[in-house]
Tab-separated table of C-alpha atoms and ligand atoms in Angstrom:
chain	number	residue	atom	x	y	z
A	1	UNK	CA	0.156	0.113	0.327
A	2	UNK	CA	1.326	3.761	-1.116
A	3	UNK	CA	-0.002	6.872	-0.116
A	4	UNK	CA	0.109	10.216	-2.461
A	5	UNK	CA	-1.264	13.431	-1.933
A	6	UNK	CA	-2.312	15.163	-4.753
A	7	UNK	CA	-2.522	18.997	-5.258
A	8	UNK	CA	-5.986	19.800	-6.828
A	9	UNK	CA	-7.057	23.430	-7.635
A	10	UNK	CA	-10.387	23.952	-8.512
A	11	UNK	CA	-12.510	22.569	-5.564
A	12	UNK	CA	-14.706	25.358	-4.065
A	13	UNK	CA	-16.941	23.268	-1.466
A	14	UNK	CA	-17.882	19.751	-0.041
A	15	UNK	CA	-19.751	19.160	-3.252
A	16	UNK	CA	-16.841	18.882	-5.714
A	17	UNK	CA	-14.668	17.100	-2.465
A	18	UNK	CA	-17.310	14.595	-3.360
A	19	UNK	CA	-16.862	14.430	-6.776
A	20	UNK	CA	-12.989	13.812	-6.825
A	21	UNK	CA	-13.493	11.291	-4.061
A	22	UNK	CA	-16.040	8.988	-6.299
A	23	UNK	CA	-13.980	9.536	-9.029
A	24	UNK	CA	-11.177	8.722	-7.334
A	25	UNK	CA	-12.657	5.761	-5.834
A	26	UNK	CA	-13.781	4.312	-9.098
A	27	UNK	CA	-10.323	3.947	-10.036
A	28	UNK	CA	-8.695	0.595	-9.535
A	29	UNK	CA	-7.025	-0.485	-6.469
A	30	UNK	CA	-7.956	2.817	-4.316
A	31	UNK	CA	-8.247	1.991	-1.074
A	32	UNK	CA	-9.322	5.595	0.408
A	33	UNK	CA	-9.695	9.095	-0.470
A	34	UNK	CA	-10.003	12.216	1.369
A	35	UNK	CA	-10.689	15.602	-0.780
A	36	UNK	CA	-10.164	19.029	1.068
A	37	UNK	CA	-11.388	21.855	-0.710
A	38	UNK	CA	-9.550	24.046	2.030
A	39	UNK	CA	-6.201	23.037	1.533
A	40	UNK	CA	-6.523	22.084	-2.198
A	41	UNK	CA	-5.443	18.296	-1.550
A	42	UNK	CA	-6.428	14.735	-2.438
A	43	UNK	CA	-5.025	12.307	-0.260
A	44	UNK	CA	-5.122	8.689	-1.575
A	45	UNK	CA	-4.376	5.808	-0.129
A	46	UNK	CA	-3.612	3.051	-2.888
A	47	UNK	CA	-2.157	-0.633	-3.878
A	48	UNK	CA	0.660	0.175	-6.019
A	49	UNK	CA	0.426	-3.195	-7.655
A	50	UNK	CA	-3.423	-2.113	-8.980
A	51	UNK	CA	-3.328	1.584	-9.276
A	52	UNK	CA	-2.279	3.602	-12.407
A	53	UNK	CA	-1.753	7.044	-10.647
A	54	UNK	CA	-2.243	8.230	-14.357
A	55	UNK	CA	-5.666	7.380	-14.886
A	56	UNK	CA	-6.333	8.783	-11.256
A	57	UNK	CA	-4.909	11.671	-12.414
A	58	UNK	CA	-7.379	11.554	-15.536
A	59	UNK	CA	-10.349	10.850	-13.149
A	60	UNK	CA	-9.793	14.154	-11.527
A	61	UNK	CA	-9.164	16.356	-14.287
A	62	UNK	CA	-12.167	14.742	-16.332
A	63	UNK	CA	-14.466	16.407	-13.401
A	64	UNK	CA	-13.218	19.805	-14.265
A	65	UNK	CA	-10.445	20.242	-11.913
A	66	UNK	CA	-6.452	20.654	-12.463
A	67	UNK	CA	-3.885	18.275	-10.885
A	68	UNK	CA	-0.985	20.480	-10.605
B	1	CU	CU1	-18.008	22.656	-5.078
């Protein structure tokens, strides 16, 4: 298991956090996601043998947010 904290801009409220969390949770191997619009971060616990971080980032950008 691994952990990464992504800097994500564009989240403005709890609804945005939920959008991002749902998008990331739908990716293979993701165990937990905590998004914070205040901090502008998305903390992800994942299984590095199953998770492709490029597709995690893509899932976030597809919802209209920017991964820095
Ligand atoms: Cu929002």
